mmCIF file of C-alpha atoms in Angstrom:
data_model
loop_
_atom_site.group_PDB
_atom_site.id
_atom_site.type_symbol
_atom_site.label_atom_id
_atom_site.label_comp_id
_atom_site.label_asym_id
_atom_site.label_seq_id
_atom_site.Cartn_x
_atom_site.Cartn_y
_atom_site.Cartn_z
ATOM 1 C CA UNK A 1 30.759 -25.609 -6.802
ATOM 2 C CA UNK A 2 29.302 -23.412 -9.790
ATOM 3 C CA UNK A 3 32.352 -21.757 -10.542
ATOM 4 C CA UNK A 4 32.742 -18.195 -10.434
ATOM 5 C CA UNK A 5 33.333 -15.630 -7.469
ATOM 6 C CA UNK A 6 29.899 -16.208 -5.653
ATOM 7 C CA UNK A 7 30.217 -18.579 -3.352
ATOM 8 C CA UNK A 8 27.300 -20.773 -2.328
ATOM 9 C CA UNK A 9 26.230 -22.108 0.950
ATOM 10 C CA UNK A 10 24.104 -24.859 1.570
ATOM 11 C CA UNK A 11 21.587 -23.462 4.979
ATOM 12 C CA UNK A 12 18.252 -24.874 6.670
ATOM 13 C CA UNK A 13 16.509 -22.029 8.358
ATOM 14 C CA UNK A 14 14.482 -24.936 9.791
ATOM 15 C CA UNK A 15 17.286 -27.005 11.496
ATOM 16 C CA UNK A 16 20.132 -24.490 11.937
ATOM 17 C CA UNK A 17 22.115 -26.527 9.382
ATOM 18 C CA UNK A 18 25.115 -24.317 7.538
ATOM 19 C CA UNK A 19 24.287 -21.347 9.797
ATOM 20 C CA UNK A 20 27.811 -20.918 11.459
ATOM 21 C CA UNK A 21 29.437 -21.807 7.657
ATOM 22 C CA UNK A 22 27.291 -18.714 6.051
ATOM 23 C CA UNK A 23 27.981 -16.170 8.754
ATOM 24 C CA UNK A 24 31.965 -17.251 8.039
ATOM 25 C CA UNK A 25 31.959 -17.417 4.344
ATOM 26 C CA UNK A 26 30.247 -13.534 4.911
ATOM 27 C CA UNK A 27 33.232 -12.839 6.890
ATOM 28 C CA UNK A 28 35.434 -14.054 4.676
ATOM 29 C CA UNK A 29 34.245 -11.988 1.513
ATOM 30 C CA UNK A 30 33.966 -9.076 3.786
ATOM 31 C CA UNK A 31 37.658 -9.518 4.180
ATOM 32 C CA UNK A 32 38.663 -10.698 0.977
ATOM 33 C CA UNK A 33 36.602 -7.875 -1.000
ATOM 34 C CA UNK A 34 37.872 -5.219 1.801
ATOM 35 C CA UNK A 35 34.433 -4.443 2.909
ATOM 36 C CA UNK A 36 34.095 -1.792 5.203
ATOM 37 C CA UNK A 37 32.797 1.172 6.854
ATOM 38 C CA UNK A 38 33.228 4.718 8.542
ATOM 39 C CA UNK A 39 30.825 4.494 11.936
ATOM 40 C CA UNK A 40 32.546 8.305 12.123
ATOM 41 C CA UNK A 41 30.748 9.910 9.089
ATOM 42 C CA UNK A 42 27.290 10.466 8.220
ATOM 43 C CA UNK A 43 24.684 7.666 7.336
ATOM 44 C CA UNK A 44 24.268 6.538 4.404
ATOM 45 C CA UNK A 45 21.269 3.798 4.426
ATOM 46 C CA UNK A 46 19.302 1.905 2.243
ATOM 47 C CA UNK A 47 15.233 1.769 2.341
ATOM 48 C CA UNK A 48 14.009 -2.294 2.508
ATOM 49 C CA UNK A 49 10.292 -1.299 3.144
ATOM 50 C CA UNK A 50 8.023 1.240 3.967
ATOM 51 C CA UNK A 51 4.447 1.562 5.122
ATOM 52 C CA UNK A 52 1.919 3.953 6.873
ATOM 53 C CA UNK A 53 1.406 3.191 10.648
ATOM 54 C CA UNK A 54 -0.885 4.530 12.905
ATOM 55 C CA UNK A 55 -0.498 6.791 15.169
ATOM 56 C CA UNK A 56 3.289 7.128 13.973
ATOM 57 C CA UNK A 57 2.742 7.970 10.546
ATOM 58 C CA UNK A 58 5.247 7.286 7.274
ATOM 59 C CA UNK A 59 7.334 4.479 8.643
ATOM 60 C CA UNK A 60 10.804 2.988 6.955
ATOM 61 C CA UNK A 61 12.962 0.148 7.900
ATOM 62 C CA UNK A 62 16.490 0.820 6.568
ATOM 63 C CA UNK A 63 20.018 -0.912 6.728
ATOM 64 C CA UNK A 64 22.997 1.357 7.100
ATOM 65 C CA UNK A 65 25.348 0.885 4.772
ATOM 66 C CA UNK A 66 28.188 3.466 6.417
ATOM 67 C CA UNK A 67 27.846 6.010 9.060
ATOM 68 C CA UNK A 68 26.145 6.045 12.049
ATOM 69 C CA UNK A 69 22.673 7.116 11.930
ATOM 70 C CA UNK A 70 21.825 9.092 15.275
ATOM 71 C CA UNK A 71 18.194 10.244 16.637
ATOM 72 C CA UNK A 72 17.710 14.556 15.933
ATOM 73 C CA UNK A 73 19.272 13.440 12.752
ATOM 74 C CA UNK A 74 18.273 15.886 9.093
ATOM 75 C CA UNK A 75 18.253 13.349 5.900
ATOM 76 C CA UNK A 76 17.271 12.840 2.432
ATOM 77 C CA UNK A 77 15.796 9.807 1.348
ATOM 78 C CA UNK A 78 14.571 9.970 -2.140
ATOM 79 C CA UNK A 79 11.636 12.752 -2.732
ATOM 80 C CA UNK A 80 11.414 12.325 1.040
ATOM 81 C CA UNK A 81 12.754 14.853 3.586
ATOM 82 C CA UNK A 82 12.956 13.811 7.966
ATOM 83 C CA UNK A 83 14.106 13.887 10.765
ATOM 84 C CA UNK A 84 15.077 10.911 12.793
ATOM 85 C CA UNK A 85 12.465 11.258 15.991
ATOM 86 C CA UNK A 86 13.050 7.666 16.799
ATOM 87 C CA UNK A 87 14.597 4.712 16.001
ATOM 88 C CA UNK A 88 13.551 1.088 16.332
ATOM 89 C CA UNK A 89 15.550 -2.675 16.227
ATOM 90 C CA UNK A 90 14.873 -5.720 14.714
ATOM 91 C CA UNK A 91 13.013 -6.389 18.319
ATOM 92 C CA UNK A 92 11.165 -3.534 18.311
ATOM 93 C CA UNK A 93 13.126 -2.091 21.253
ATOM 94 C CA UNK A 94 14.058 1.894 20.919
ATOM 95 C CA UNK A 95 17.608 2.813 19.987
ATOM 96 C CA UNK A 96 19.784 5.698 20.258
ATOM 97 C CA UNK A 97 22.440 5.156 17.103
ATOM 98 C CA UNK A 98 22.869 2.477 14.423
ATOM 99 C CA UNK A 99 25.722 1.717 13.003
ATOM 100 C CA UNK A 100 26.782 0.099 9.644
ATOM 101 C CA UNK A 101 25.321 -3.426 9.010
ATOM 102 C CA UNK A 102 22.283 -2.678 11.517
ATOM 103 C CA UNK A 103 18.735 -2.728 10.226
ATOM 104 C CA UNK A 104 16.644 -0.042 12.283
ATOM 105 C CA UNK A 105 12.931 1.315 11.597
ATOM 106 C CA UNK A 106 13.113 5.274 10.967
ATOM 107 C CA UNK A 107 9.758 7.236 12.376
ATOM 108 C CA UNK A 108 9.749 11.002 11.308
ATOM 109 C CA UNK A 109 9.803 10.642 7.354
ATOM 110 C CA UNK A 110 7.292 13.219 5.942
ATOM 111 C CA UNK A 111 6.222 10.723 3.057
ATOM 112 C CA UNK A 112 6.848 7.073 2.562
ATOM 113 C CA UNK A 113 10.088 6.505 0.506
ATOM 114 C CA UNK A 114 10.420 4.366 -2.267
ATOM 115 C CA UNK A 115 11.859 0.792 -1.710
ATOM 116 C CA UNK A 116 15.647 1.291 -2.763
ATOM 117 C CA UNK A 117 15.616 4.715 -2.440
ATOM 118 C CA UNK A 118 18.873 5.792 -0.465
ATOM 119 C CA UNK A 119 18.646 7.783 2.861
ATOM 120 C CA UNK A 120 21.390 10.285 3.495
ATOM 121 C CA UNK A 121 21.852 12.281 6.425
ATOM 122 C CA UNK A 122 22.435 15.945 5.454
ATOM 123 C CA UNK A 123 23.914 19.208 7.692
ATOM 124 C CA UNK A 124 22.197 21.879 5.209
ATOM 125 C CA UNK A 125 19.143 21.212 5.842
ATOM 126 C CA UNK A 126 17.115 24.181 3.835
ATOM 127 C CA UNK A 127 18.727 22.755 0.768
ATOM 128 C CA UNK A 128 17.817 19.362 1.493
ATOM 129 C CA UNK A 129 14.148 20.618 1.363
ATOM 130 C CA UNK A 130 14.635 22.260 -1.771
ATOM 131 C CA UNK A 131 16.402 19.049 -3.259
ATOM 132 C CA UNK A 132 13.163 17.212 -2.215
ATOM 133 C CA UNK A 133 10.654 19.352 -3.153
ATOM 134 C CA UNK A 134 12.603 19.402 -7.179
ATOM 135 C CA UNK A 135 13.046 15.951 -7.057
ATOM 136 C CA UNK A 136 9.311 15.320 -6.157
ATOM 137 C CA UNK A 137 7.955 18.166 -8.783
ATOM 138 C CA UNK A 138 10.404 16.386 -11.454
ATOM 139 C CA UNK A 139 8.689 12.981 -10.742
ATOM 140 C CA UNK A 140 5.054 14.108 -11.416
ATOM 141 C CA UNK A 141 6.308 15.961 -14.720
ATOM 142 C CA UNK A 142 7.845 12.384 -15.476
ATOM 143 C CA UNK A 143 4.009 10.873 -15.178
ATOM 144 C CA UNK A 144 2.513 13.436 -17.179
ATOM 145 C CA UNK A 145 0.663 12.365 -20.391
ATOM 146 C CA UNK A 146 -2.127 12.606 -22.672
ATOM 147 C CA UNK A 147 -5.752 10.888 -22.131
ATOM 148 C CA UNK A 148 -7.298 8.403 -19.953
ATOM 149 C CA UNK A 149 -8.336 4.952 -20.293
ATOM 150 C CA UNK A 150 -10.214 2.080 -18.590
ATOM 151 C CA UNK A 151 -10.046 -1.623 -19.131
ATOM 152 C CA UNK A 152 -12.800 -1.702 -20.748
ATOM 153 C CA UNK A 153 -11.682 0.029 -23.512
ATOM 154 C CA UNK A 154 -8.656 -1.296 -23.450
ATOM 155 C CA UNK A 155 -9.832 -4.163 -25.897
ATOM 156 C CA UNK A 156 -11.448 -1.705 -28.249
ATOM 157 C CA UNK A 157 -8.500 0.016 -29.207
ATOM 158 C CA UNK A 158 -6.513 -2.878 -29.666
ATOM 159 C CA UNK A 159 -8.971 -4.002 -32.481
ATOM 160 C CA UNK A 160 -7.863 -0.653 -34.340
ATOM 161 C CA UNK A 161 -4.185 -2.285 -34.684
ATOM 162 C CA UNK A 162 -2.616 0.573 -32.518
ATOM 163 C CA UNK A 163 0.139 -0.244 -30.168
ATOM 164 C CA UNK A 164 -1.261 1.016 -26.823
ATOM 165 C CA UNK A 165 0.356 1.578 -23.588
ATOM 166 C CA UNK A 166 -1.839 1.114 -20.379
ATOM 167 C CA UNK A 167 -0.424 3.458 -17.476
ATOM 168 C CA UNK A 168 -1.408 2.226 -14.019
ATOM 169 C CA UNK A 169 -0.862 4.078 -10.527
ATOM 170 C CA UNK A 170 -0.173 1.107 -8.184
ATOM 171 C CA UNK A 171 -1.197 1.695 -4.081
ATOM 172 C CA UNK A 172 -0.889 -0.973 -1.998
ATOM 173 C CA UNK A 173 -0.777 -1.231 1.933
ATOM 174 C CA UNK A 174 3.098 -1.894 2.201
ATOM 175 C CA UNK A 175 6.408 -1.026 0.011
ATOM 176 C CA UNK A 176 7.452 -3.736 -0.546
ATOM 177 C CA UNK A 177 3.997 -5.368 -1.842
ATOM 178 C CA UNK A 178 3.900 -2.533 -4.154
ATOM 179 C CA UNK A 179 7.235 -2.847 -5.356
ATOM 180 C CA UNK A 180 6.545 -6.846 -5.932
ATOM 181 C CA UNK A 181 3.205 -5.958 -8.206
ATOM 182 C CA UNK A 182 4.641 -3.159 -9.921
ATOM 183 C CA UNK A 183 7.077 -5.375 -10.904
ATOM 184 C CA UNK A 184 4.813 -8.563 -11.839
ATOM 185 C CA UNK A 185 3.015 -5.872 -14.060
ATOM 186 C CA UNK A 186 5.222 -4.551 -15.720
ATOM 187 C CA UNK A 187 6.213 -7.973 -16.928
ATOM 188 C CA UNK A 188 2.610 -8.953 -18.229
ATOM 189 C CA UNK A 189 3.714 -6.298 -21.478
ATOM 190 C CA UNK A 190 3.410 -7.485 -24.696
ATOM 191 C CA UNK A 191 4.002 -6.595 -28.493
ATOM 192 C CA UNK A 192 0.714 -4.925 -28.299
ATOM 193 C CA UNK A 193 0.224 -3.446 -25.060
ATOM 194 C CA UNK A 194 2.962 -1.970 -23.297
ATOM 195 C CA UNK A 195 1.965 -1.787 -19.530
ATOM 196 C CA UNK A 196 3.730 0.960 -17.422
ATOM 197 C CA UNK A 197 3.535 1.461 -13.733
ATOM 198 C CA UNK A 198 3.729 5.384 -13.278
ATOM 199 C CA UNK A 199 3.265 5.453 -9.770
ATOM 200 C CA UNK A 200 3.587 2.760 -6.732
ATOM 201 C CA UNK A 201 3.226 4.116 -3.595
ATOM 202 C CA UNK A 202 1.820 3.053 -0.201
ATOM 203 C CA UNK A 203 -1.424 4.247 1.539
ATOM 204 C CA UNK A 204 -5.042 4.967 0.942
ATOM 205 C CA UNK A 205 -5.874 6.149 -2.370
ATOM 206 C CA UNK A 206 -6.099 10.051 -2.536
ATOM 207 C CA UNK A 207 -7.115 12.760 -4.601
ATOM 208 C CA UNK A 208 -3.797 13.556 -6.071
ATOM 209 C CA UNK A 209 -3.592 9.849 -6.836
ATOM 210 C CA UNK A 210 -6.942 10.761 -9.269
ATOM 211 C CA UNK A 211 -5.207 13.727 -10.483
ATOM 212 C CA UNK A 212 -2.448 12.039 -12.006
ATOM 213 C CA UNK A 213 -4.384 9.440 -13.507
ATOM 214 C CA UNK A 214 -6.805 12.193 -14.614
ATOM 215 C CA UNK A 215 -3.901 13.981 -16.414
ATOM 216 C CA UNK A 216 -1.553 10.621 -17.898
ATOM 217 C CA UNK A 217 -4.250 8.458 -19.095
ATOM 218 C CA UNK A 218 -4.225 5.812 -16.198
ATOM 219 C CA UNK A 219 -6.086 3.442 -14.373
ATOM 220 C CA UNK A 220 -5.951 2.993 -10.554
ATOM 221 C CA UNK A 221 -5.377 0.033 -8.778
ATOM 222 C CA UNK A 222 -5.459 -0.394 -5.270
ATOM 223 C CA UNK A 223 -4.040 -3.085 -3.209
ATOM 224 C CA UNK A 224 -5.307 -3.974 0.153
ATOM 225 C CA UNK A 225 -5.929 0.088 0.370
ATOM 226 C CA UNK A 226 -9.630 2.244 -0.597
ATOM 227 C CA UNK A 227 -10.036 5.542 -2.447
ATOM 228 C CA UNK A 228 -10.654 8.025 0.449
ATOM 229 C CA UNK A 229 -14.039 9.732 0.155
ATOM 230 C CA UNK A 230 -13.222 12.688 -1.594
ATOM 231 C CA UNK A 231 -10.636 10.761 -3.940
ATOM 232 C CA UNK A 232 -14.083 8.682 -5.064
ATOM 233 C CA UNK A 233 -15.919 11.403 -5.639
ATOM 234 C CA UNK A 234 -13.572 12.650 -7.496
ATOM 235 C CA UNK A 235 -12.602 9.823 -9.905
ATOM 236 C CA UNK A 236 -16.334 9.562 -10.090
ATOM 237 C CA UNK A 237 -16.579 13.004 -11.400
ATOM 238 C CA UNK A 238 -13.471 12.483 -13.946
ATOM 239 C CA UNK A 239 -14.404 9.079 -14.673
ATOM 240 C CA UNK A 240 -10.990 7.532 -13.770
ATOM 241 C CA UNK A 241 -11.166 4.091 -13.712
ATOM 242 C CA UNK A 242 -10.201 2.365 -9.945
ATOM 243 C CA UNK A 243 -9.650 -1.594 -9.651
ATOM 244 C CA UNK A 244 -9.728 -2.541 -6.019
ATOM 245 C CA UNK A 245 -8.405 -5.802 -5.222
ATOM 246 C CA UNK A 246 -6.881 -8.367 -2.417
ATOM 247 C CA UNK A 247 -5.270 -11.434 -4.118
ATOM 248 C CA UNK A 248 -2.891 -10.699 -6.957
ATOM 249 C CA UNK A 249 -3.269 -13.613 -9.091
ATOM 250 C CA UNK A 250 -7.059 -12.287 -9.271
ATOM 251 C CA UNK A 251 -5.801 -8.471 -10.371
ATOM 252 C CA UNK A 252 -3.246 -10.296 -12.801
ATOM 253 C CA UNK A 253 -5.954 -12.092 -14.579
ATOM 254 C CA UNK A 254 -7.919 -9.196 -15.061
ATOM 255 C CA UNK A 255 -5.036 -7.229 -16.453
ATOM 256 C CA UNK A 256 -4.660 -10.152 -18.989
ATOM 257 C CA UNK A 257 -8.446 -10.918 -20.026
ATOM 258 C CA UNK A 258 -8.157 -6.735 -20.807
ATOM 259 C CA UNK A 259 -5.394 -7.009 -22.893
ATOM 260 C CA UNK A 260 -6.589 -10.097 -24.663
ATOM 261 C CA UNK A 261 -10.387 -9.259 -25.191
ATOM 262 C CA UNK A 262 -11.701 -11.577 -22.627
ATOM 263 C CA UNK A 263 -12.887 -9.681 -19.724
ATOM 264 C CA UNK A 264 -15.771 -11.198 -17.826
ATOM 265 C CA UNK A 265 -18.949 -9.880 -16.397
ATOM 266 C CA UNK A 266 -17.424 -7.931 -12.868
ATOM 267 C CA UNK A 267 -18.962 -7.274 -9.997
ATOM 268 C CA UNK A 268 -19.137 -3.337 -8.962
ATOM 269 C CA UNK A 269 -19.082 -2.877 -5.349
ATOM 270 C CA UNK A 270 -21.992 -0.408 -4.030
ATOM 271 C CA UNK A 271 -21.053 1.012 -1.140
ATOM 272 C CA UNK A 272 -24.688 1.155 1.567
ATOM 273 C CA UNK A 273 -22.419 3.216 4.955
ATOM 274 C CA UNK A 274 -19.856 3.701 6.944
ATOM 275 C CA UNK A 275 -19.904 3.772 10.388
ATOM 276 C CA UNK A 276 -17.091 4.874 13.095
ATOM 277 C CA UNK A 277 -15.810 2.835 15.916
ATOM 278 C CA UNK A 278 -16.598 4.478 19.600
ATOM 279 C CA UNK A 279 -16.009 1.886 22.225
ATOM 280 C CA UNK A 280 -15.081 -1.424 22.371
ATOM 281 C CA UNK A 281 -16.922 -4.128 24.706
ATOM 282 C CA UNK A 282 -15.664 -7.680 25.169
ATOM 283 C CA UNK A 283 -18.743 -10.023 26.107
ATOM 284 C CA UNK A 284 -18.287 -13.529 27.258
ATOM 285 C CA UNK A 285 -19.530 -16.080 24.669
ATOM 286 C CA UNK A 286 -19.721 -13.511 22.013
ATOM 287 C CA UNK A 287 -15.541 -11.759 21.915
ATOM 288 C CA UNK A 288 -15.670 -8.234 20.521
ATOM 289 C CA UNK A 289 -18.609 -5.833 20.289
ATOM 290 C CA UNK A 290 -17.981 -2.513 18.556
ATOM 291 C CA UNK A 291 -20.010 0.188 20.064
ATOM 292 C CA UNK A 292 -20.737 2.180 16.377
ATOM 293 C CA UNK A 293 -22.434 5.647 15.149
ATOM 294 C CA UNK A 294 -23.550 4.871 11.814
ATOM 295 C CA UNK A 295 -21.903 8.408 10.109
ATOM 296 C CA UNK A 296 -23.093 8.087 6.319
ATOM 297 C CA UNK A 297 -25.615 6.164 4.326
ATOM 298 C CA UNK A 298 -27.326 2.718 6.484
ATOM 299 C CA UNK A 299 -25.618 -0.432 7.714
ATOM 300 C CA UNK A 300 -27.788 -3.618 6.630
ATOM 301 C CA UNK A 301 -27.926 -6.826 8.467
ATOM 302 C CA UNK A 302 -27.025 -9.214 5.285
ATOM 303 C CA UNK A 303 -24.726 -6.795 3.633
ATOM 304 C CA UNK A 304 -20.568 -7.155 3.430
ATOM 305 C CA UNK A 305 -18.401 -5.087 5.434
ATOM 306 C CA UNK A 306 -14.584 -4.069 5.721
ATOM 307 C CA UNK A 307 -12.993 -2.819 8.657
ATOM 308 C CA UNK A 308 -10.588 -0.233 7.662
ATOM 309 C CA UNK A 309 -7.650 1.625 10.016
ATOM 310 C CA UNK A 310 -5.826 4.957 8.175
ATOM 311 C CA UNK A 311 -7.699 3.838 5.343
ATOM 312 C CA UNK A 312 -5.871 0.522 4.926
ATOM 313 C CA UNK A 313 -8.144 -2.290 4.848
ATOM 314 C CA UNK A 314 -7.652 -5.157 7.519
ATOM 315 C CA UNK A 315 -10.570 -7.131 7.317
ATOM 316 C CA UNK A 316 -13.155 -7.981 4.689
ATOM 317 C CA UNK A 317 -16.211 -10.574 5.855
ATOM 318 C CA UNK A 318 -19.812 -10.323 6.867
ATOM 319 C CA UNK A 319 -21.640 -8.698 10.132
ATOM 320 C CA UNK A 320 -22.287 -11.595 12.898
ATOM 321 C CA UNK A 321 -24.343 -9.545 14.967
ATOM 322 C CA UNK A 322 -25.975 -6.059 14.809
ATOM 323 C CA UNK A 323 -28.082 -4.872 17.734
ATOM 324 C CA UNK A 324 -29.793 -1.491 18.599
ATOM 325 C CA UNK A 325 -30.495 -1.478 22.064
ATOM 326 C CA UNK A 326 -29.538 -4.767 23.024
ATOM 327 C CA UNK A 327 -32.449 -5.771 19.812
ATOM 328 C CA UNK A 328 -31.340 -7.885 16.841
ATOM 329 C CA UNK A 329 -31.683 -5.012 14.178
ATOM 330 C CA UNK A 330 -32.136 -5.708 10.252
ATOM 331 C CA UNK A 331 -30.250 -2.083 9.131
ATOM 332 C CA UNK A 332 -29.308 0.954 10.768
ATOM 333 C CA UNK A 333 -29.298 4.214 10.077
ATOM 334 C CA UNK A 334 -27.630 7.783 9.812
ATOM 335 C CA UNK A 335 -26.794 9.289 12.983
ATOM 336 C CA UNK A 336 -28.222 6.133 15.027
ATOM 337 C CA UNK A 337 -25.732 4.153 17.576
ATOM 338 C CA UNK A 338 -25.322 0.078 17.347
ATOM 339 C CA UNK A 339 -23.691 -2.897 18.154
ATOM 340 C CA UNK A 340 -21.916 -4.765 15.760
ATOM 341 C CA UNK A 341 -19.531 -7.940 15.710
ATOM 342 C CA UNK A 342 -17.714 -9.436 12.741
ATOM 343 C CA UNK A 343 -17.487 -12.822 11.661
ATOM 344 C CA UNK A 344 -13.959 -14.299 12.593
ATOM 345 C CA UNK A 345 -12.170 -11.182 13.800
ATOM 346 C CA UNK A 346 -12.173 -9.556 17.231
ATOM 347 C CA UNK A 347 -9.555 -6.835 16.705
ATOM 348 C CA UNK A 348 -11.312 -4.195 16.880
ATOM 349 C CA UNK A 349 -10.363 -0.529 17.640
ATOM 350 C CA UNK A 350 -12.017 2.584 18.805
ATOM 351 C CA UNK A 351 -11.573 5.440 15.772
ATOM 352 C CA UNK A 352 -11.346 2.099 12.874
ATOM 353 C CA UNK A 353 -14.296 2.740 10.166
ATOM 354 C CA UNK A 354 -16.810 -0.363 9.027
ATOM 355 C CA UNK A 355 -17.511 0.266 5.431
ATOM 356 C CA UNK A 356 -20.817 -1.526 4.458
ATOM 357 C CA UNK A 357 -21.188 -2.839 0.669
ATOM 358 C CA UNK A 358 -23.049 -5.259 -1.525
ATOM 359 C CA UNK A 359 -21.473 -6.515 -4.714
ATOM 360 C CA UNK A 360 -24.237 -6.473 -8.244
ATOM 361 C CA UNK A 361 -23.021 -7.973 -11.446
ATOM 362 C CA UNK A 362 -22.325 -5.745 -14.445
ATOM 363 C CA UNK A 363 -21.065 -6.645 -17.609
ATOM 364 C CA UNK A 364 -18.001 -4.814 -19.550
ATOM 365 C CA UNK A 365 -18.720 -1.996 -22.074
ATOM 366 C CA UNK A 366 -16.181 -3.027 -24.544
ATOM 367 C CA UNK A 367 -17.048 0.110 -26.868
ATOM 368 C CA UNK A 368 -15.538 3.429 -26.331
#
């Protein structure tokens, strides 16, 4: 009905409606266009998403696109070398093989891929590690530039009528969110400011991360994800600039009040302790207790926490409880043992870290 060679299909998700009409009009162009595929030759695949899991490590979810891609199999998939150690449906259930058409989850990458990236399955594998390891080295030399800078200046050196460009290294908690805000950043460019997104990758925060924005005059921005401890102390020490954030309208607003002069008073989170997970007790009337050893700093009664798991964060709230033996406790200490349960969440796991923090208001330096 608009003309073209697209053709459209009215569907409802909701109530089925145009279901059976879609999967025959896909038919239909498969035909018509002479769509197919080899299920003989080696797979070629496309990354959708990618993300750090635990206990399985770099994670993708792919969709061949020819081939068949087998368990034991050597690929390439970007910067990213693997080997296909197991292979997952769109159920979750473990598969041998998938052909073209199928989406499958991939565990055995090295590295998290890029979103788009294309995964090939390769039968030399020392020079598919050498292809990797030039096409990694070739996209840090890419990133490479001159100074750093922090929003807070950002303003400053507009005023001098300079044309400025305001690198960011994006890390989020999944591909494709980080794919999404590179994107919505990217677009926030003006006449003035040219934003570019040197780096979007998924996972904690980490010292390279601090190296590269040490070295190409960038500002971190994490998504969902912290700085690991070393990576703070070390963008402490170089004074890179790290945004942390968990709603993106809120890091989008900031990025704009920057470029336009008009950034607020913020609030600097000061971090108080961490403390590791040991055991987990569930206690009518109460849910989930975490049995804790309080590893660095002290864990206050009133303070905010996050829960954090591989350094991703998944949960941010307040402490309902805190006990040291079986006494309501105002703080705890280095090296001492507790019981703690969190507002509104009970899943809890033995090895997860509870950050504590309280948040103090601190107005921009706009001079440089």
């Amino acid at each position: 009905s608009y003309g073209g060679d697209v053709p459209a299909v009215r569907v409802s998700a909701k109530t089925r409606e145009g279901i059976e009409d879609l999967l025959d009009v896909v038919l239909l162009v498969a035909e018509m266009q002479d769509l197919k595929a080899n299920p003989d030759r080696p797979a070629v695949a496309t990354v959708l998403e990618a993300k750090l899991d635990k206990g399985r490590g770099p994670v993708a979810t792919v969709i061949v696109r020819n081939g068949t891609l087998r368990v034991g199999d050597h690929f390439l998939c970007g910067a990213v070398f693997g080997k296909v150690r197991a292979l997952f449906d769109d159920r979750g259930r473990p598969v041998k093989e998938a052909g073209p058409s199928m989406p499958v989850e991939i565990v055995g990458l090295e590295a998290l891929p890029e979103v788009g990236d294309t995964l090939q399955v390769v039968t030399d594998v020392a020079k598919a590690r050498q292809i990797a390891e030039y096409r990694e080295q070739k996209a840090r030399e890419a990133a490479q530039a001159k100074t750093r800078v922090s929003l807070e200046q950002l303003h400053t050196q507009l005023r001098e009528g300079e044309v400025k460009e305001l690198n960011i290294i994006l890390k989020a908690d999944v591909g494709g969110t980080a794919e999404v805000l590179a994107e919505t950043l990217q677009k926030l460019s003006t006449e003035k400011v040219q934003i570019r997104v040197i780096s979007a990758g998924v996972g904690a925060i980490t010292e390279s991360d601090v190296d590269l924005a040490d070295a190409s005059n960038a500002i971190i921005i994490g998504f969902n994800v912290r700085p690991d401890r070393k990576a703070q102390e070390r963008a402490e020490q170089e004074k890179v600039d790290i945004r942390l954030h968990t709603i993106i309208y809120e890091l989008t607003d900031e990025i704009k009040k920057a470029m336009v002069g008009m950034l607020e008073p913020v609030y600097r989170e000061v971090f108080k302790g961490r403390a590791e997970v040991k055991e987990i007790f569930r206690i009518a009337k109460v849910g989930t207790v975490a049995g804790c050893v309080v590893v660095e700093g002290v864990i206050p009664r009133d303070a905010e926490v996050r829960l954090l798991r591989d350094n991703v964060v998944v949960y941010t709230g307040r402490i309902e409880s805190l006990k040291r033996f079986k006494n309501d406790a105002s703080e705890v200490r280095q090296g001492q043992e507790c019981g703690m349960a969190l507002a509104g969440f009970q899943d809890i796991k033995p090895g997860d870290i509870i950050e504590a923090f309280v948040k103090e208001k601190v107005a921009p330096e706009l001079g440089v």
